[in-house]
XYZ file of C-alpha atoms in Angstrom:
464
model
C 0.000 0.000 0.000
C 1.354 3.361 -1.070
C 1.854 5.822 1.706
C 0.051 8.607 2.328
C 1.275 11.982 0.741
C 2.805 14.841 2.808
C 1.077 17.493 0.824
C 3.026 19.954 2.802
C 6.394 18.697 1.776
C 5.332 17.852 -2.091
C 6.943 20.050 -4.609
C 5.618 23.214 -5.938
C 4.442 21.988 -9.123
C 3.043 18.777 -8.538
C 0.501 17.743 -6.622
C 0.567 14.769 -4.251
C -1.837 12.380 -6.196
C 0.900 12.732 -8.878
C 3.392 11.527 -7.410
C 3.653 7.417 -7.360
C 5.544 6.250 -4.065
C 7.408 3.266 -3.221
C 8.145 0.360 -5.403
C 6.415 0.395 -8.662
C 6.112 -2.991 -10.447
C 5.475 -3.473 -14.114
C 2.153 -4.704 -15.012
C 1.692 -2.975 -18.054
C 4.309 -0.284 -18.134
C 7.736 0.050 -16.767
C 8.399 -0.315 -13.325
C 10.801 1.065 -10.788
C 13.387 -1.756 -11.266
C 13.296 -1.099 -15.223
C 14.399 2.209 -14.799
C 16.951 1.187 -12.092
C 18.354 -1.878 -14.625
C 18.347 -0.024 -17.668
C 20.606 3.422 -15.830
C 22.852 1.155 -14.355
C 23.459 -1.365 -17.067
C 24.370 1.767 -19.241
C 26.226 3.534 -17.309
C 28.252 0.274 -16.290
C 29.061 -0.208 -20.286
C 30.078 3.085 -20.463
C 32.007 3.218 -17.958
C 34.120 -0.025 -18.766
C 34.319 0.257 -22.385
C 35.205 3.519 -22.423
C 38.568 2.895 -20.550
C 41.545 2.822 -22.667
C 44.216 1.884 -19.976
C 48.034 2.678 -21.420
C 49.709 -0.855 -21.601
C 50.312 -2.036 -18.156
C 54.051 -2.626 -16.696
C 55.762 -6.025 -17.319
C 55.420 -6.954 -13.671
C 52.105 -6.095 -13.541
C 49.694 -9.296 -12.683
C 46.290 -9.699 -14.885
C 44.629 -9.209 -11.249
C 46.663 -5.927 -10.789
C 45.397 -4.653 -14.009
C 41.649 -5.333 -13.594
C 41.973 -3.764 -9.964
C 43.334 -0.840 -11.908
C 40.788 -0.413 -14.306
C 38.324 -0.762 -11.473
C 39.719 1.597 -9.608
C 39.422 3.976 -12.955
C 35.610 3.071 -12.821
C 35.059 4.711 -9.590
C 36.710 7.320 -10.911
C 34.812 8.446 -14.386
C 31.740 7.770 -12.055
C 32.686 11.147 -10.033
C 34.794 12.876 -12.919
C 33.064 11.430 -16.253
C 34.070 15.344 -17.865
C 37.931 14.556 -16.668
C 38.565 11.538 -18.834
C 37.124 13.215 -21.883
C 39.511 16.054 -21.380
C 42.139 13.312 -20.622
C 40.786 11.727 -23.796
C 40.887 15.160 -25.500
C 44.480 16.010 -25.413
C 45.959 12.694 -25.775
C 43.794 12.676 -29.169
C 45.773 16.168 -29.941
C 49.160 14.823 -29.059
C 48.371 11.635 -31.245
C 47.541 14.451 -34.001
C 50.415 15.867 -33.430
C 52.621 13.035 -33.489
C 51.613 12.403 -37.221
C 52.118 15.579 -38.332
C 55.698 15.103 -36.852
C 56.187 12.289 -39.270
C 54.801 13.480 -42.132
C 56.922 16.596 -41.758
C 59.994 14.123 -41.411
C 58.965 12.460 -44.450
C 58.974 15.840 -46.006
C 62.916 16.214 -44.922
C 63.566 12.860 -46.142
C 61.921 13.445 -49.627
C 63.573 17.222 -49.617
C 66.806 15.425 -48.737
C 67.180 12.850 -51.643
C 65.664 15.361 -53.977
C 68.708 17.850 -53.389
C 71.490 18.660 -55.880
C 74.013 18.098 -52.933
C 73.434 14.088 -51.514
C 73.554 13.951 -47.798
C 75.791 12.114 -45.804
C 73.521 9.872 -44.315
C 71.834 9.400 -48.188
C 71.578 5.278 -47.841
C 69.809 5.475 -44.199
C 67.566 8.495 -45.282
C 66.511 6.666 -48.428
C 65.972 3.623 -46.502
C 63.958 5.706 -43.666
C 61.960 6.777 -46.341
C 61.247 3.367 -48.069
C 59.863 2.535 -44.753
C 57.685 5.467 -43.573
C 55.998 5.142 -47.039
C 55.305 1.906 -47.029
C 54.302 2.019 -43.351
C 53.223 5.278 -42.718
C 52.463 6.399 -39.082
C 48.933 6.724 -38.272
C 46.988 8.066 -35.523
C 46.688 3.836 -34.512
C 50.517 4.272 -34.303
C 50.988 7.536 -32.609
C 48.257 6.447 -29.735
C 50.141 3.027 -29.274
C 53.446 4.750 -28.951
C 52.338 7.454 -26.169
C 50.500 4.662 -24.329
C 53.952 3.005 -23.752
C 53.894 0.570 -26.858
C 57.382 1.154 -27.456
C 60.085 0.724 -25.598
C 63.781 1.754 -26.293
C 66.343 -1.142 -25.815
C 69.831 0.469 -25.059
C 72.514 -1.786 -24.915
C 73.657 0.210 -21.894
C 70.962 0.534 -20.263
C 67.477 -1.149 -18.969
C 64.697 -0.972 -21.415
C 62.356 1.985 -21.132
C 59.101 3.362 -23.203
C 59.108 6.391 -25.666
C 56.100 8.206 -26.845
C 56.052 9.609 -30.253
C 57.860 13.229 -29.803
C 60.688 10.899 -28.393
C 60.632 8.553 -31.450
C 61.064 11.149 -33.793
C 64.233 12.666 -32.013
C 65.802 9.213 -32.159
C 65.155 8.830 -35.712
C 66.327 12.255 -36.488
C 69.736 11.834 -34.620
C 70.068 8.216 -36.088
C 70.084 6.308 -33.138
C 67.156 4.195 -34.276
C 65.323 3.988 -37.740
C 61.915 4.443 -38.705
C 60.181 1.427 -36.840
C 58.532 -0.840 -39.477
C 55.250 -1.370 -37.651
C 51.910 -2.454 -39.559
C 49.017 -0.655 -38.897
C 47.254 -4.386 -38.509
C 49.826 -5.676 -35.983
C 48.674 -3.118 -33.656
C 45.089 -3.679 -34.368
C 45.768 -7.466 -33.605
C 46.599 -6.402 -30.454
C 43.366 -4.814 -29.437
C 41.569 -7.164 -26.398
C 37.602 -7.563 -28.708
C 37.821 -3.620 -28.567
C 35.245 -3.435 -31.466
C 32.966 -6.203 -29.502
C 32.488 -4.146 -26.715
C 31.913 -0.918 -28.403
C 29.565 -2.718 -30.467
C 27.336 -3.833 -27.663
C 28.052 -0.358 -25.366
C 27.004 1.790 -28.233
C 23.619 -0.710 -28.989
C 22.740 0.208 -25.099
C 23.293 3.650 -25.291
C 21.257 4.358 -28.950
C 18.768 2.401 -27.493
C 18.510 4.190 -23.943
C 18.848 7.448 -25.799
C 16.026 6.859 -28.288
C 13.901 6.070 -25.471
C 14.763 9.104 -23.461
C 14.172 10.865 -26.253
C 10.660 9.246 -27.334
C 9.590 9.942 -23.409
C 10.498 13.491 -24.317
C 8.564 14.030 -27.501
C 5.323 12.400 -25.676
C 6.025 14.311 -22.416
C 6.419 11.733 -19.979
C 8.362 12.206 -17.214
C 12.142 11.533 -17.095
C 13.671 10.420 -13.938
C 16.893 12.440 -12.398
C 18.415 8.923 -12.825
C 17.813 9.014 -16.480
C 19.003 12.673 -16.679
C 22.051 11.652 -15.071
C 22.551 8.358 -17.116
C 22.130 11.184 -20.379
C 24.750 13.083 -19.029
C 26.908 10.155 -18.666
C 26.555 9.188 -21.737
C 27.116 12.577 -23.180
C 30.591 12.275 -22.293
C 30.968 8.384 -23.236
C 30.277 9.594 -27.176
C 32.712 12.592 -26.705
C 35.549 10.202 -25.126
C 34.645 7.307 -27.789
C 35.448 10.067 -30.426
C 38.461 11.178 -29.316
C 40.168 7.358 -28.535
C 38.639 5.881 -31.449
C 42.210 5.057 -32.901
C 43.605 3.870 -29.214
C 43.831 0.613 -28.952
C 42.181 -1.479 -26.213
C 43.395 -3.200 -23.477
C 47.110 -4.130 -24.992
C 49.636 -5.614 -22.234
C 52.533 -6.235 -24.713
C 55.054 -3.559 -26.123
C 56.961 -3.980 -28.948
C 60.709 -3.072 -28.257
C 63.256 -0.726 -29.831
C 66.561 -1.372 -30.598
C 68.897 1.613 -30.698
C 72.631 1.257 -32.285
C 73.923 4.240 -29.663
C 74.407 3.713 -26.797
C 71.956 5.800 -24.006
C 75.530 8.091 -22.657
C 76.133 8.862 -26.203
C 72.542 9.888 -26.612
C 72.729 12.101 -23.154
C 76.199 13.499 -24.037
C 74.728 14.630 -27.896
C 72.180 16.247 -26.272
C 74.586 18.375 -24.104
C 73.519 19.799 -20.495
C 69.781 19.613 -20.814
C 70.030 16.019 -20.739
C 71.966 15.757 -17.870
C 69.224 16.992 -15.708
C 67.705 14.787 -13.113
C 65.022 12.633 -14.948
C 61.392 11.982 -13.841
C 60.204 9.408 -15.930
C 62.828 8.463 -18.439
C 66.172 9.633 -19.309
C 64.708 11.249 -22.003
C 62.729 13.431 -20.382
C 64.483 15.654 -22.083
C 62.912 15.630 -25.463
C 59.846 15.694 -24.010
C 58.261 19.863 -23.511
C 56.932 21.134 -20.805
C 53.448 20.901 -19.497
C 51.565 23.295 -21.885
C 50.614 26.412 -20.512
C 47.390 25.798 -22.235
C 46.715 22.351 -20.637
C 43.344 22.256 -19.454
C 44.127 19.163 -17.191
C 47.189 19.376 -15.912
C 46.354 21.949 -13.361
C 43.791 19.343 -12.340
C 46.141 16.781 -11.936
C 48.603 19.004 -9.810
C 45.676 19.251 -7.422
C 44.693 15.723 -6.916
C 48.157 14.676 -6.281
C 48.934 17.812 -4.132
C 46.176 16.463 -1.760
C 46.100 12.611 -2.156
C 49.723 11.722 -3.337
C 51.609 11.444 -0.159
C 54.859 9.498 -1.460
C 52.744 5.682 -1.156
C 53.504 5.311 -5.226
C 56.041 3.494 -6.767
C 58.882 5.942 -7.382
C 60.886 3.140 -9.743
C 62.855 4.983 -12.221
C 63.070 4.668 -15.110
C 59.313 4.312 -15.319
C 58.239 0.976 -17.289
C 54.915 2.489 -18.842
C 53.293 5.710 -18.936
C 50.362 6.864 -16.251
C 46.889 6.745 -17.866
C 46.797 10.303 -16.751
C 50.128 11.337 -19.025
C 48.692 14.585 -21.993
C 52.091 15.797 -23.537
C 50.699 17.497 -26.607
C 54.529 18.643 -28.772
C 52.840 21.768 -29.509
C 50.625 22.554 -26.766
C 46.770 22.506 -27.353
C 45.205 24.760 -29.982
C 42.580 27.662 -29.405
C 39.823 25.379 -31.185
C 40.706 22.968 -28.271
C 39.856 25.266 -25.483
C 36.751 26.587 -27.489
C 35.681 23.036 -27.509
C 36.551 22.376 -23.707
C 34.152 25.365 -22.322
C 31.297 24.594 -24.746
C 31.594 20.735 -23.970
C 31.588 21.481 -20.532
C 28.963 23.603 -20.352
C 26.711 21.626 -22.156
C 27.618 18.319 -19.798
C 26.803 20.347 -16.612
C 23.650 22.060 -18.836
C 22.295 18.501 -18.800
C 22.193 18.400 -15.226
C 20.622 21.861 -15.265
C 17.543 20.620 -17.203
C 16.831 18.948 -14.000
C 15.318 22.327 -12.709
C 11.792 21.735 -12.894
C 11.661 18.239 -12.269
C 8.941 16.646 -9.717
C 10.833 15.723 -6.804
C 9.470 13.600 -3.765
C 10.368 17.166 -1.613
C 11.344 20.511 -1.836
C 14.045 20.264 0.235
C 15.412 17.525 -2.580
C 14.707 19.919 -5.574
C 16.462 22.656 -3.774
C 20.001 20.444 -3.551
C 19.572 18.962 -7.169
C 19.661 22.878 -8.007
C 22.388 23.893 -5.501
C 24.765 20.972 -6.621
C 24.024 21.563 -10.265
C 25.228 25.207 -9.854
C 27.708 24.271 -7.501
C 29.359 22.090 -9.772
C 28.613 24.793 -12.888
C 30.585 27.072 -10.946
C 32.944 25.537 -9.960
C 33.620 24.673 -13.560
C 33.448 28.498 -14.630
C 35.991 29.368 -11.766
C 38.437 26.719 -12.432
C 38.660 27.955 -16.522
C 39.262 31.907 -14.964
C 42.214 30.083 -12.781
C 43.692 28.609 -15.618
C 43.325 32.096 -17.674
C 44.229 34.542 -14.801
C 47.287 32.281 -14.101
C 48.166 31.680 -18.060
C 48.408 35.225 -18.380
C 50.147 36.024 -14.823
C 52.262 33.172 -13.591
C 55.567 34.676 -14.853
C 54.463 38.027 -12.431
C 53.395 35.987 -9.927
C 56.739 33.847 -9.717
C 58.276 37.141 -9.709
C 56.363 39.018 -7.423
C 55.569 36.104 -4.361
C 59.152 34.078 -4.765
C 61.380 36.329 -6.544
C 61.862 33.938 -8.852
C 62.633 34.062 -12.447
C 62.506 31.039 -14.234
C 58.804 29.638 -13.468
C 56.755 30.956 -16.806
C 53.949 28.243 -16.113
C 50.669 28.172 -14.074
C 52.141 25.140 -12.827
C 55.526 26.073 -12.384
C 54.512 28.804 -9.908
C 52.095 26.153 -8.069
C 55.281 23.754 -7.816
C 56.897 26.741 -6.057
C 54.372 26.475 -3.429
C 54.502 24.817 0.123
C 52.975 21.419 0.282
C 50.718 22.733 3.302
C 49.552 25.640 1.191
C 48.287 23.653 -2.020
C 46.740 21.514 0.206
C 44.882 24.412 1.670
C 44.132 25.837 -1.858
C 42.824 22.660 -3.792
C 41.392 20.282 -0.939
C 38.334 22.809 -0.476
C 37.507 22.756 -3.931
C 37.836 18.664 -4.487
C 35.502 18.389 -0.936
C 32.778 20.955 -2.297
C 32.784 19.086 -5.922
C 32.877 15.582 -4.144
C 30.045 16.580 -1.704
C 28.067 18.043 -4.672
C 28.622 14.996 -7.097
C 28.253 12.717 -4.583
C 24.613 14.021 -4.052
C 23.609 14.214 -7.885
C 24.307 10.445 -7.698
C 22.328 9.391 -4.363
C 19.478 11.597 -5.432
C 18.702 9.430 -8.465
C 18.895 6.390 -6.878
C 16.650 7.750 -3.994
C 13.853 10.057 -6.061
C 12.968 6.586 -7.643
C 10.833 6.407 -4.373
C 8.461 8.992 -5.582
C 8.129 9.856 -9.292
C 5.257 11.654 -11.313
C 2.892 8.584 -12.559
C 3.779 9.134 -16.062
C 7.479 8.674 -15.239
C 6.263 5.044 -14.963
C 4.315 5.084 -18.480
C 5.607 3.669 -21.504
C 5.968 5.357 -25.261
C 3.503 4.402 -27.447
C 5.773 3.875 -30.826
C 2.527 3.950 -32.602
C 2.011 7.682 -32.380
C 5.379 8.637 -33.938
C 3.933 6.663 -37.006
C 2.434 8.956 -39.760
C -1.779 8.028 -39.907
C -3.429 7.714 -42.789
């Protein structure tokens, strides 16, 4: 038996009788369990098949890498909009990468074509036999800056190399142009297609019928809206890692004919810097100034990195985290970030006139939804206002003269005083997320009657 209405604590725009309480089963329409199944089978796909873990390291059990990607799970669950922008640049470095190449097939082509041979005229020609009958692709740039390739110095332990880093090694002969087929990578792939397949059935299908519910104007359920949203940024991430291969656990190694000291000492003193990752950390740029998620990254391990991590140098595979576009992100890029991100937290805000069990519930959908809009809005002024002033501001608070970055002011910082800045900001987001979820798990206790109604197909069929 339903229980009685609280007409004094029933939203604004709804009465009481509208509202259907408790557990609705499905006689003839769609129950309460249908709506649970359907949300969380869809947001489950998306959330697992839209994981394109960099190749584990070699040490790494099957069990540690499922952990992993679990532990990645719970994460696009709270910051769905963060792996698209993860997604995002890596798809831009990947871009990059292959413009790299096909500008160093241009040198190649410009070389053998000059009046004056080179001196290196046999390994350029050969070089260029091989990038044209293998020619790097955007499959070959992702599976190098996932840690596909690793560099096998005969001095030295084997470590990877992302694309920027393969092109330097070519360039100063210490390797030659890897002859890689674009299929041998794709046979690599763990039923990548499979999975999208069946993902991307689930979502067309749970959009269609969002959509359809729409159109007739039944009620949506905040779980729905959120599912929406999820999926929002599942086709965004899907388009950006559409080349990245799925799931690969073996790297294919490099062999270079210099040694790694000769490499270092060709380089000259930048090389000779302490390394973080790899000894050629050196090829690799700095963190854009234009990086829209490294300044996010900075935070979470200001405030939850506390020295437990593996510190193993050199590093044996790249973090799933790792953006190094060459050239930095382009203007198009950020244009792209704001109006993505906008409309992901828009889809939220649609929730604003939804029947809620209570007012009180209504009231924090709204509140979280603009929390977590603003937050958005002030963490892309941060990013400009530091962009434009970090070089001041390195000046001005540590008299120092080298730090041109957002980031390389923030490094300047005491630990205890990042803490201070970011951990308020992750608590208020977490708080806020963390409400958007319970809420549409706990409004399916009282949803407008329609909500439970089923589209008629028929009446999207023209009459005659």
């Amino acid at each position: 038996m339903d229980t009685p209405p609280d007409a004094s604590n029933a939203p604004a725009n709804v009465t009481a009788s509208q509202l259907a309480r408790g557990w609705i089963p499905q006689p003839n329409g769609r129950g309460t369990v249908d709506i649970l199944q359907s949300c969380a089978l869809t947001i489950f796909l998306c959330a697992w098949s839209v994981l394109f873990l960099n190749i584990p390291a070699e040490r790494e059990s099957r069990f540690d890498f499922v952990k992993n990607k679990a532990r990645w799970m719970a994460f696009v669950l709270f910051f769905p909009e963060v792996l698209t922008g993860i997604a995002a640049e890596q798809w831009r470095s990947a871009c990059q990468s292959v413009e790299d190449f096909a500008e160093l097939e241009r040198e190649w082509l410009s070389a053998l074509e000059s009046p004056k041979p080179p001196k290196n005229y046999i390994r350029i020609r050969s070089n260029l036999s091989r990038i044209q009958s293998y020619p790097w692709t955007m499959r070959h740039a992702f599976y190098a800056d996932m840690g596909g390739l690793m560099l096998d110095c005969s001095d030295f332990t084997t470590f990877p190399v992302d694309g920027q880093q393969v092109v330097y090694l070519i360039k100063n002969d210490c390797i030659d142009y890897p002859e890689i087929k674009e299929k041998a990578i794709w046979d690599k792939n763990k039923a990548d297609s499979f999975a999208r397949f069946i993902s991307c059935v689930q979502i067309a299908w749970f959009a269609i019928q969002a959509f359809g519910r729409c159109a007739t104007h039944l009620a949506l359920s905040t779980f729905e809206l959120s599912t929406l949203a999820f999926i929002f940024c599942t086709l965004n991430t899907y388009f950006f890692l559409w080349h990245k291969p799925l799931d690969v656990d073996t790297p294919i190694e490099l062999r270079s004919r210099t040694k790694l000291e000769e490499i270092i000492l060709k380089a000259g003193n930048r090389a000779r810097e302490h390394y973080s990752e790899t000894p050629l950390d050196f090829v690799r740029p700095p963190t854009s100034r234009t990086s829209l998620i490294a300044p996010f990254w900075f935070g979470i391990r200001a405030c939850f990195d506390w020295g437990t991590s593996d510190h193993t140098l050199p590093i044996k595979t790249f973090g799933n985290s790792k953006t190094t576009p060459p050239r930095g992100i382009k203007v198009s890029d950020i244009v792209y970030g704001h109006l993505f991100t906008i409309a992901y937290f828009g889809i939220h805000l649609a929730g604003w006139h939804f029947d809620f069990p209570s007012r009180t519930e209504r009231i924090l959908w709204r509140t979280s939804s603009l929390i977590l809009m603003g937050l958005l809005i002030f963490y892309l002024l941060a990013i400009a206002f530091g962009t434009m002033m970090s070089g001041r501001l390195a000046k001005w608070l540590f008299n120092n003269h080298e730090a041109t970055t957002i980031l390389g002011v923030a490094s300047l910082l005491p630990r205890w005083v990042a803490v201070l800045l970011h951990s308020p900001v992750f608590l208020i987001y977490g708080l806020a997320r963390m409400y958007i979820i319970t809420e549409g798990f706990v409004s399916l206790r009282a949803l407008p009657k329609t909500a439970f109604e089923s589209v008629n197909w028929s009446n999207f069929l023209p009459h005659i």
